[in-house]
Coordinates of C-alpha atoms in Angstrom, one line a residue:
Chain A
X216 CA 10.7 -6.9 39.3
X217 CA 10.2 -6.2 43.0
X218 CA 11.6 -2.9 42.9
X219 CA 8.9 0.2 43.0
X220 CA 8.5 1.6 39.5
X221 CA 9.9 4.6 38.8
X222 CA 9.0 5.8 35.5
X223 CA 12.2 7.7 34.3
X224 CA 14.5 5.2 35.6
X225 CA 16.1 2.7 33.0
X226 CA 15.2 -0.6 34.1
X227 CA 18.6 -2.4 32.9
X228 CA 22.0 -1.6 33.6
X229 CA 23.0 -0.9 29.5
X230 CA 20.5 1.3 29.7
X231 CA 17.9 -0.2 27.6
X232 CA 14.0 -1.6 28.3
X233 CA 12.9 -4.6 27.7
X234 CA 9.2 -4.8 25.7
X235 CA 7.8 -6.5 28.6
X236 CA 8.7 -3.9 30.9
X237 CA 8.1 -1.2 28.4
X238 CA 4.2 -2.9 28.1
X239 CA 3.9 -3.5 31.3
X240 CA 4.6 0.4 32.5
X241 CA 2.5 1.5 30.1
X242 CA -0.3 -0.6 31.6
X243 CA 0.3 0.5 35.0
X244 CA 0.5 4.6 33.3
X245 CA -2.9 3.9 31.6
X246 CA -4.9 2.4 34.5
X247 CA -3.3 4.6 36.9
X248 CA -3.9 7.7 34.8
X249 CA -7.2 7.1 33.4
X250 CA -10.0 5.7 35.8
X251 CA -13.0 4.4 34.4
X252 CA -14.7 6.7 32.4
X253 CA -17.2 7.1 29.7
X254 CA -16.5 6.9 26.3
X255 CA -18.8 7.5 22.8
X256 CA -18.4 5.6 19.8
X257 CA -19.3 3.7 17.2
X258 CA -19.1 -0.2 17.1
X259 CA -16.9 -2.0 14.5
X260 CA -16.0 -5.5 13.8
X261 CA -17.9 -7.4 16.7
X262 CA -17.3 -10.8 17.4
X263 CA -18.3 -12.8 20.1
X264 CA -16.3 -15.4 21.3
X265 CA -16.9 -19.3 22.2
X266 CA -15.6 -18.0 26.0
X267 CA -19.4 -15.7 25.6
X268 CA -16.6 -12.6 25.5
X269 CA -17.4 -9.8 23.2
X270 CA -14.8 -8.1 21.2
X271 CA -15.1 -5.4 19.0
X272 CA -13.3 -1.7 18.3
X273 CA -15.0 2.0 19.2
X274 CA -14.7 5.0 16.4
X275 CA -15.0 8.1 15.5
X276 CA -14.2 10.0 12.5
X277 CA -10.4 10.7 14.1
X278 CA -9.3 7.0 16.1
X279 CA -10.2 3.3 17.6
X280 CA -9.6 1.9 20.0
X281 CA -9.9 -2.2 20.8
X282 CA -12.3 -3.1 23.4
X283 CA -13.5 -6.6 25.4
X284 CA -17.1 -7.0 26.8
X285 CA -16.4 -9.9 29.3
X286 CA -19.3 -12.5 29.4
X287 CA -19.8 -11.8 32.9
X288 CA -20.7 -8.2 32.1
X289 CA -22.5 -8.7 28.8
X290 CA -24.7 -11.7 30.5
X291 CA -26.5 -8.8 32.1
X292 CA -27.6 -7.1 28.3
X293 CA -30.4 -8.4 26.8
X294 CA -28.9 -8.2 23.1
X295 CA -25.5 -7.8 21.7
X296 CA -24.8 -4.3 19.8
X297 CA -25.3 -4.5 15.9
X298 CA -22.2 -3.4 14.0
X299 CA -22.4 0.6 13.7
X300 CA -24.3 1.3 16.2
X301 CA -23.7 4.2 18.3
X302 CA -23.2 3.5 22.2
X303 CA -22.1 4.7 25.7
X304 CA -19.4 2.3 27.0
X305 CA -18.7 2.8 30.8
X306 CA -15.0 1.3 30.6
X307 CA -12.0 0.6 32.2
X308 CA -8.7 1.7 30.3
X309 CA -6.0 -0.8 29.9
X310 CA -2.5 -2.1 28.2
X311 CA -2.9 -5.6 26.8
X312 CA 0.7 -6.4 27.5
X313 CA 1.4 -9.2 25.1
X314 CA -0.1 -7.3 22.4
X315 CA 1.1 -3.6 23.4
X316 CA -2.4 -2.6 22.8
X317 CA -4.7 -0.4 24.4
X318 CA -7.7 -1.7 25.3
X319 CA -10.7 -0.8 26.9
X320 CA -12.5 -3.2 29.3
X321 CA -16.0 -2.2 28.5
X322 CA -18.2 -3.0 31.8
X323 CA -21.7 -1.6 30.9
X324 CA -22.6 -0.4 27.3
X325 CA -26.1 1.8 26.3
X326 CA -26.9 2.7 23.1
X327 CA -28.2 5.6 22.2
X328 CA -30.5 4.6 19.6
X329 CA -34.3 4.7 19.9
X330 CA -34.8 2.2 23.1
X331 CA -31.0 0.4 22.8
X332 CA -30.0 -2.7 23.4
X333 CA -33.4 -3.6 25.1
X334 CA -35.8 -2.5 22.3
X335 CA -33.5 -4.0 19.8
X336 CA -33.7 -7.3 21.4
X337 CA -37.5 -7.2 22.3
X338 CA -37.9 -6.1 18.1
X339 CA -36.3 -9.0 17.0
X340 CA -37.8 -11.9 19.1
X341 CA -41.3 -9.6 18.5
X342 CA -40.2 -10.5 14.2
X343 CA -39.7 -13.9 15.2
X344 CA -43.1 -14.7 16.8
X345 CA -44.8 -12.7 14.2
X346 CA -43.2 -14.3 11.0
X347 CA -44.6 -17.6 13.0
X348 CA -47.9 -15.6 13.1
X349 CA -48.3 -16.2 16.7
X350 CA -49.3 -12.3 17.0
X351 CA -52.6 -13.1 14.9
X352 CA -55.0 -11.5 17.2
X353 CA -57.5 -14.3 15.6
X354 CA -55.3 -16.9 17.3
X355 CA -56.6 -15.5 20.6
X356 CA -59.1 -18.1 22.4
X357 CA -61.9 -17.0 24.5
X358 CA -61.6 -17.6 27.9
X359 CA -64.1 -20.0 29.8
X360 CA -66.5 -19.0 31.5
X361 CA -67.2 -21.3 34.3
X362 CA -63.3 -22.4 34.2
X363 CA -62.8 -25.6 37.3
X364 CA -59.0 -26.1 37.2
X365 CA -56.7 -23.1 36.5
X366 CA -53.2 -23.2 36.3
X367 CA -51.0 -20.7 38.2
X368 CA -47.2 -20.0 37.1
X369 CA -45.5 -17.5 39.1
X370 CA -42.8 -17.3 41.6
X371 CA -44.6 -19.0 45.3
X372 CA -43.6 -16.5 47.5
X373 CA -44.1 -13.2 45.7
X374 CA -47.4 -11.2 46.5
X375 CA -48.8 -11.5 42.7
X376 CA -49.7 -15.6 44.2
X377 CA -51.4 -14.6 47.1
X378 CA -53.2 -11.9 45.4
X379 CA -54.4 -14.7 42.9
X380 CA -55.5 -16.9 45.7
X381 CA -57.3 -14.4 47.3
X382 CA -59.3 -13.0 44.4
X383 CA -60.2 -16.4 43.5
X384 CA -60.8 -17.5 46.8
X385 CA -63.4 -14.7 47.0
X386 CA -65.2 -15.4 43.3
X387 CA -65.5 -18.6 42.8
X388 CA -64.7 -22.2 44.0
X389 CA -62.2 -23.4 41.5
X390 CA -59.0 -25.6 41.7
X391 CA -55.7 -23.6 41.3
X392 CA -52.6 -25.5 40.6
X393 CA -49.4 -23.5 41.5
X394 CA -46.5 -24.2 39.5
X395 CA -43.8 -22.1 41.0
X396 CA -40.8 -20.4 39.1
X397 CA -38.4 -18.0 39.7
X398 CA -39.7 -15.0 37.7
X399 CA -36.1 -13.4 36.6
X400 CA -32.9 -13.5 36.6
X401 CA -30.3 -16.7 35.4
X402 CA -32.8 -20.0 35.1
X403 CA -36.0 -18.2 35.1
X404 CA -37.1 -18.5 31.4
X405 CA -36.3 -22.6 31.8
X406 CA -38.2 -22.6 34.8
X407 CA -41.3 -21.2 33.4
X408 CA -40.6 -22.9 30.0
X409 CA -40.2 -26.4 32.1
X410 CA -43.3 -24.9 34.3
X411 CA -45.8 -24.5 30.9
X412 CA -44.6 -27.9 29.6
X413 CA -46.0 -29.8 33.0
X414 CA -49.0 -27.1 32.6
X415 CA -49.7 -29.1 29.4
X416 CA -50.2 -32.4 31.2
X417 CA -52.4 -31.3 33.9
X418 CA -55.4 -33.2 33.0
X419 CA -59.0 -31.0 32.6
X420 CA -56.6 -28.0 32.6
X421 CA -59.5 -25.3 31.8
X422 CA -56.8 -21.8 32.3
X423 CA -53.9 -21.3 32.5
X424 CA -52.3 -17.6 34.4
X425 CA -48.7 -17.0 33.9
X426 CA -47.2 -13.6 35.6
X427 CA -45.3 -11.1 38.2
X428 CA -45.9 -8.7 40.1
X429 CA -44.3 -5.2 38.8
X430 CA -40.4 -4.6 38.7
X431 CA -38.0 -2.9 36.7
X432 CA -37.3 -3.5 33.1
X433 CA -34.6 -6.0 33.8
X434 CA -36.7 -7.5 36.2
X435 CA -39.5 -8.0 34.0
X436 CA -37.2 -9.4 30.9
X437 CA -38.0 -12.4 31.2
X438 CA -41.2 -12.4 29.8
X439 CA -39.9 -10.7 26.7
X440 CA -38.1 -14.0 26.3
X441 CA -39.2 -15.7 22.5
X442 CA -38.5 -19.1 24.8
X443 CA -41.0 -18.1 27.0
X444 CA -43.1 -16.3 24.7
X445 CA -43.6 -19.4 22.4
X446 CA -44.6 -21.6 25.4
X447 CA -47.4 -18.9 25.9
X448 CA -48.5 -19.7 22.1
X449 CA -48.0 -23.3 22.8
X450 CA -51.0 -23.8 25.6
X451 CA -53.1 -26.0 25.3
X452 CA -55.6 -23.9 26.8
X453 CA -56.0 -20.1 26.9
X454 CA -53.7 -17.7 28.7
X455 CA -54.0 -15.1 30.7
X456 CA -50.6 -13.0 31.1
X457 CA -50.6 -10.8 33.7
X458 CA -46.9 -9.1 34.0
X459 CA -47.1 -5.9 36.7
X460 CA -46.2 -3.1 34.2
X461 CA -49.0 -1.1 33.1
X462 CA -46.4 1.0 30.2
X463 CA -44.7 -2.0 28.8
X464 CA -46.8 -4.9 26.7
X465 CA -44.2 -8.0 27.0
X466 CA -43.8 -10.5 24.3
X467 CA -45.7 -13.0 26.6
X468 CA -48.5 -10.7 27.1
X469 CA -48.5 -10.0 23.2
X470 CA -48.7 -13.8 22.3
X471 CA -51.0 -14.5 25.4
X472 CA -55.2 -15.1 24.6
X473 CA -55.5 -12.3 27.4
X474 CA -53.4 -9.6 29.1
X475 CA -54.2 -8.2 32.5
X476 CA -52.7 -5.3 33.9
X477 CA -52.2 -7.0 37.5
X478 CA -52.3 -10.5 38.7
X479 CA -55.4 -9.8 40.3
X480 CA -57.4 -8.6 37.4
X481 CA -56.0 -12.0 35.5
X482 CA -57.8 -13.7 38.7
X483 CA -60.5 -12.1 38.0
X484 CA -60.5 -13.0 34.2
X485 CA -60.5 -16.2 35.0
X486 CA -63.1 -16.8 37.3
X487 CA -66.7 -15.5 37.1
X488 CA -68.4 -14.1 40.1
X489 CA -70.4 -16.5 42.4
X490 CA -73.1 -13.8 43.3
X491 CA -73.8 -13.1 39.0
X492 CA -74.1 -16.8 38.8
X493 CA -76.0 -17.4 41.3
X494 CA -78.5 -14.5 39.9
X495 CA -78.4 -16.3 36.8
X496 CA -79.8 -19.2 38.4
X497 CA -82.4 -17.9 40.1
X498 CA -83.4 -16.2 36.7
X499 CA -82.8 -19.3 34.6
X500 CA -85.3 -20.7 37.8
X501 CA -87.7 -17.8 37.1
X502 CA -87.7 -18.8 33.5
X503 CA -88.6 -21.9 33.4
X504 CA -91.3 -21.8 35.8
X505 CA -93.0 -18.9 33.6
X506 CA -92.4 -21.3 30.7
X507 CA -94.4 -24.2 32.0
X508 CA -96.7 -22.2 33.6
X509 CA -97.5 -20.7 30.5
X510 CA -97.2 -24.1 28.6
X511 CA -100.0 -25.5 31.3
X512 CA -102.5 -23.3 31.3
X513 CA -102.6 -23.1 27.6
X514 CA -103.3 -26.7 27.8
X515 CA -106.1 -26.4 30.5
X516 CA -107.8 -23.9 28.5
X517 CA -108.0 -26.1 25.8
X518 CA -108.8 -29.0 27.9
X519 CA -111.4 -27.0 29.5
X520 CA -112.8 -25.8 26.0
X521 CA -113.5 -29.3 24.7
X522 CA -114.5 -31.0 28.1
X523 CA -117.9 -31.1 26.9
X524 CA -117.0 -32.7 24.2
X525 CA -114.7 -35.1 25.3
X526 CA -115.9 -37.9 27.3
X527 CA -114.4 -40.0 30.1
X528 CA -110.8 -40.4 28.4
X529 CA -110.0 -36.8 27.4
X530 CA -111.9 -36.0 31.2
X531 CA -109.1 -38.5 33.0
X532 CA -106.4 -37.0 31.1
X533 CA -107.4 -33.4 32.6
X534 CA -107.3 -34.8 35.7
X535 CA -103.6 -36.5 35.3
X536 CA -102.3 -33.0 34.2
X537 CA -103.6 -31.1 37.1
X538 CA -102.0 -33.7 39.4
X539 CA -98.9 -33.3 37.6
X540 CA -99.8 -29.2 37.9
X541 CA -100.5 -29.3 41.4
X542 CA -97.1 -31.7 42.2
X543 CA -94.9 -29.2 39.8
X544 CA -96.6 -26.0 41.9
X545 CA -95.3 -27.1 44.9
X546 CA -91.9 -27.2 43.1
X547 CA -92.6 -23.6 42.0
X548 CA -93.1 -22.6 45.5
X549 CA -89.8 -23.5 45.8
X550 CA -88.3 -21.3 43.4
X551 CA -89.6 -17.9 44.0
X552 CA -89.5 -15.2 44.6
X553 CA -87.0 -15.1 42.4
X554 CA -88.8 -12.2 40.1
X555 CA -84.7 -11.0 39.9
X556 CA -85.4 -9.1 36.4
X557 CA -88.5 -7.3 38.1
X558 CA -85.9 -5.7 40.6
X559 CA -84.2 -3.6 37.8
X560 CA -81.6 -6.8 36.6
X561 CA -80.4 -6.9 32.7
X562 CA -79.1 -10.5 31.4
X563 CA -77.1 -9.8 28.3
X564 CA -76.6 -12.6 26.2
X565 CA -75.2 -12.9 22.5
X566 CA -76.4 -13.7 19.3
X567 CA -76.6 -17.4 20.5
X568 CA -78.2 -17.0 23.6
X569 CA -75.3 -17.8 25.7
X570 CA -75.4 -15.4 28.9
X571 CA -72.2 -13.0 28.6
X572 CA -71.1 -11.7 32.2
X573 CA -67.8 -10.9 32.3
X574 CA -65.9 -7.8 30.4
X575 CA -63.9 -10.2 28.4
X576 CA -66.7 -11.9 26.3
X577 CA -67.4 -8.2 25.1
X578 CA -65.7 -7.5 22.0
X579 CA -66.4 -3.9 20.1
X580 CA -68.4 -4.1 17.8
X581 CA -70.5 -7.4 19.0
X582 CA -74.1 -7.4 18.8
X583 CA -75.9 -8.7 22.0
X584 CA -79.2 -8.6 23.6
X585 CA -80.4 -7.3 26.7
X586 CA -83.1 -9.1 28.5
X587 CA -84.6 -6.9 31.2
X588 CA -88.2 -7.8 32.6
X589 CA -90.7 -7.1 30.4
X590 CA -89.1 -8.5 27.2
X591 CA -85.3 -8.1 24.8
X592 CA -83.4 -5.2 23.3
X593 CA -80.8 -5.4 20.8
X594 CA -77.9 -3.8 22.1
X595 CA -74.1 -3.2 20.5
X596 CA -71.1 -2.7 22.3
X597 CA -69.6 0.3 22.0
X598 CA -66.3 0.4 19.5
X599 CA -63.0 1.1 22.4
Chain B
X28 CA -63.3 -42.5 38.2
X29 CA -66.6 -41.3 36.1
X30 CA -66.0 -37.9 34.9
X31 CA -68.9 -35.3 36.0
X32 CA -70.1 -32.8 33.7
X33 CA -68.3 -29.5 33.6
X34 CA -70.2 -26.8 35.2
X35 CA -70.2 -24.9 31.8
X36 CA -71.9 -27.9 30.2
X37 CA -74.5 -28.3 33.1
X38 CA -75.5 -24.4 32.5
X39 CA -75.6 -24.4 28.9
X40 CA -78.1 -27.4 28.6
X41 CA -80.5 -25.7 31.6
X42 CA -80.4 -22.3 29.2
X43 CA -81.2 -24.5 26.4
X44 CA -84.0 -26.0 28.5
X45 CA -86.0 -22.6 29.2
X46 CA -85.2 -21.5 25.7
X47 CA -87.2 -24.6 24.6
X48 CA -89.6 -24.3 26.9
X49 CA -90.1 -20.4 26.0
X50 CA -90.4 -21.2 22.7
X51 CA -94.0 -22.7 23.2
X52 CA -94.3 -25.4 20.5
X53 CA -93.3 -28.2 22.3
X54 CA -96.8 -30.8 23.4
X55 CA -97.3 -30.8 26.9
X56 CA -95.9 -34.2 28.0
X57 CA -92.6 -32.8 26.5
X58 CA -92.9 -29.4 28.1
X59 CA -93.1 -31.5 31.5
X60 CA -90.1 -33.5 31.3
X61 CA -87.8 -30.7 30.2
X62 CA -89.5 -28.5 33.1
X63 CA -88.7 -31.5 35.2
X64 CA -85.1 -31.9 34.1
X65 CA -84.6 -27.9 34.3
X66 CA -85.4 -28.0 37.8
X67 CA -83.0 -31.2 38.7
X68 CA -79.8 -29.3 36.8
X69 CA -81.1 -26.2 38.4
X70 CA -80.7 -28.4 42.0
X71 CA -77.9 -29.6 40.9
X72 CA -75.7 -26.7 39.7
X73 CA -76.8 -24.7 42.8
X74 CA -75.3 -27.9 45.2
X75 CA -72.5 -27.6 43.5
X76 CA -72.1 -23.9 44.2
X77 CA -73.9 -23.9 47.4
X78 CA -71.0 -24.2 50.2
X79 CA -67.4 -24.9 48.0
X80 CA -64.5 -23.5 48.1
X81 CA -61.6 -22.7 46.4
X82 CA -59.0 -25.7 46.3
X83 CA -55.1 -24.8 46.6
X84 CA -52.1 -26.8 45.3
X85 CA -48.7 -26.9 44.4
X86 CA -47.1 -29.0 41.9
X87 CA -43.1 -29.3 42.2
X88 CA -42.6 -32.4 40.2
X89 CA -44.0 -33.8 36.8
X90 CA -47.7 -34.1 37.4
X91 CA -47.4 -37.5 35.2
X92 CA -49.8 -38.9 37.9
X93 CA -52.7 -36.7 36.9

């Protein structure tokens, strides 16, 4: 068989071909003849194998033709074709010599239905989690407020980490504890699966931020995962997602208690801002002074009123409170000028009294009030 | 290691404490103490603030320790 093929030339001496040799020209005739090349069709009778090898035929109205998706190529899709679907192979032509059969070895595949392979895979793990009901938006938690410990999964040397650092670093003293994973390709979605799992024993875990920085759709797959996805639903403490894509929601921002559109913005979510607290204080410090103020001097007037009345007892008594008065004064002194509502500030605060301060403890809809300095008004937050 | 109070905790009882103290029917001793306590957590909240940072670290293993 050393001999250079020559196609016309009978490759015995009586004159006859074997079926090896005639299988084995027309392989050579095929692959030299037809390079790799496009080809429409229609899938029929897909299998895939043990080996992770896809087989399955292309058709039209007129022919078929047998094709094999090696594992190595199909790893790459997100979703195996459904039977009928229309596609795009990108394939290589060939003679299966042992069979006499041509075949096409199919190295990419599109379809050309609404999305493809991608939206077909991301519809069916989004069915999944939402037959689980883990797309209830009531199953969403609030975030804390004041959160101590937050949790950071993302890959360690990307920027989306450092940006997280730094935004925290800037609004808040809390401790972050990095729990780096690759973010895509082979290994990521056990990494970040493994990653939420250790998440879960952190102890006083308050947050928890899971997220990228922006990439391609392949890149970003990952977090389309259902693995990864139910991990999300599985916290033991809220979520924030934050996967760099403003266009595409992912699965893990879908299940997550809160989506930001940048790493940053999760860091932000997370944390409340040191200055707003700190003017909270100092009006929480404005209050209660004006409370007891207001509480003492009621209580001197009436002392006053029955003095003449009251002998020697009622008269010591007086005297303890304004030693008490004059003590807590001092203490006063200590907390102005802290008149921050005279200065134009408004504390909004919700049905409950709790002080609201970040956008996401504003839901449309919500009733609130607004405390501004000379007394409350009912306020409603606009519908989105 | 005795656990502190959360930060959140420490806030929400020093709102409650001027919302009683607005409220204006508490007797005078009470009004005191609260006033008293208000200013303490009020203290204490703003050391807590008053010159931390941000804390960074990285967790390879299984945190099992924690």
């Amino acid at each position: 068989m050393g001999a250079t093929l020559d196609l016309f030339a009978a490759a015995s001496a009586e004159g006859a071909w074997t079926v090896a040799e005639v299988t084995r020209r027309a392989r050579v005739v095929v692959e030299a003849g037809l390079p790799p090349l496009w080809v429409r069709g229609e899938i029929s009778g897909f299998k895939r194998w043990q080996s992770g090898h896809w087989y399955f035929a292309l058709r039209d109205r007129a022919a078929q033709v047998r094709c094999v998706m090696f594992a190595r190529d199909n790893r790459r899709l997100p979703a195996p074709p459904t039977e009928g679907m229309q596609v795009f192979a990108f394939a290589r032509p060939t003679v299966w010599e042992d069979k006499g059969e041509l075949r096409l070895t199919v190295l990419e595949l599109l379809s050309t239905e609404g999305g493809g392979l991608w939206h077909l895979a991301f519809e069916k793990a989004k069915a999944a989690l939402a037959k689980d009901g883990l797309l209830d938006p009531a199953r969403k938690r609030p975030l804390p407020a004041y959160a101590e410990r937050i949790a950071v999964i993302t890959s360690p040397d990307a920027a989306a980490l450092k940006d997280i650092i730094a935004v925290v670093r800037r609004r808040w003293p809390a401790e972050l504890i990095i729990l780096p994973t690759r973010v895509q390709g082979d290994g990521a979605e056990g990494e970040i699966c493994a990653a939420f799992a250790r998440a879960a024993r952190l102890a006083r875990l308050d947050v928890l931020i899971v997220g990228r920085g922006g990439g391609s759709k392949e890149d970003l797959w990952t977090f389309n995962s259902e693995r990864v996805a139910r991990a999300v639903a599985a916290a033991p403490v809220p979520v924030i997602s934050a996967v760099g894509h403003e266009s595409d929601v992912t699965l893990c921002d879908l299940v997550a208690d809160y989506r930001a559109a940048t790493p940053s913005a999760a860091a932000a979510a997370a944390t409340p801002d040191r200055e707003e607290v700190a003017a909270h204080l100092a009006q929480l410090g404005t209050s209660l002074a004006r409370g007891v103020a207001a509480r003492l001097e009621l209580a001197s007037q009436r002392l006053d009123r029955s003095f003449d009345r009251l002998a020697g007892a009622a008269a010591l008594r007086l005297e303890r409170h304004r030693h008490r008065l004059a003590a807590l004064g001092g203490q006063l002194d200590a907390l102005s000028p802290l008149k921050i509502l005279e200065r134009g500030y408004a504390l909004a605060r919700d049905p409950s009294g709790r002080v609201l301060k970040r956008v996401a403890q504003f839901a449309p809809g919500d009733a609130f009030r607004l405390r501004v300095s000379d007394g409350e008004v009912p306020a409603r937050v606009a519908d989105a | 290691m005795p656990e502190r109070p959360t930060f959140a905790a420490e806030l929400a009882r020093l709102e409650e404490i001027v919302r009683r103290l607005e409220s204006q029917d508490l007797d005078l001793d009470e009004s005191l103490k609260l006033f008293e306590e208000g200013i303490e957590r009020l203290r204490a909240v703003r050391d807590r603030l008053a010159g931390a940072e941000a804390k960074v670290r990285q967790i390879l293993g299984d945190p099992a320790d924690r």
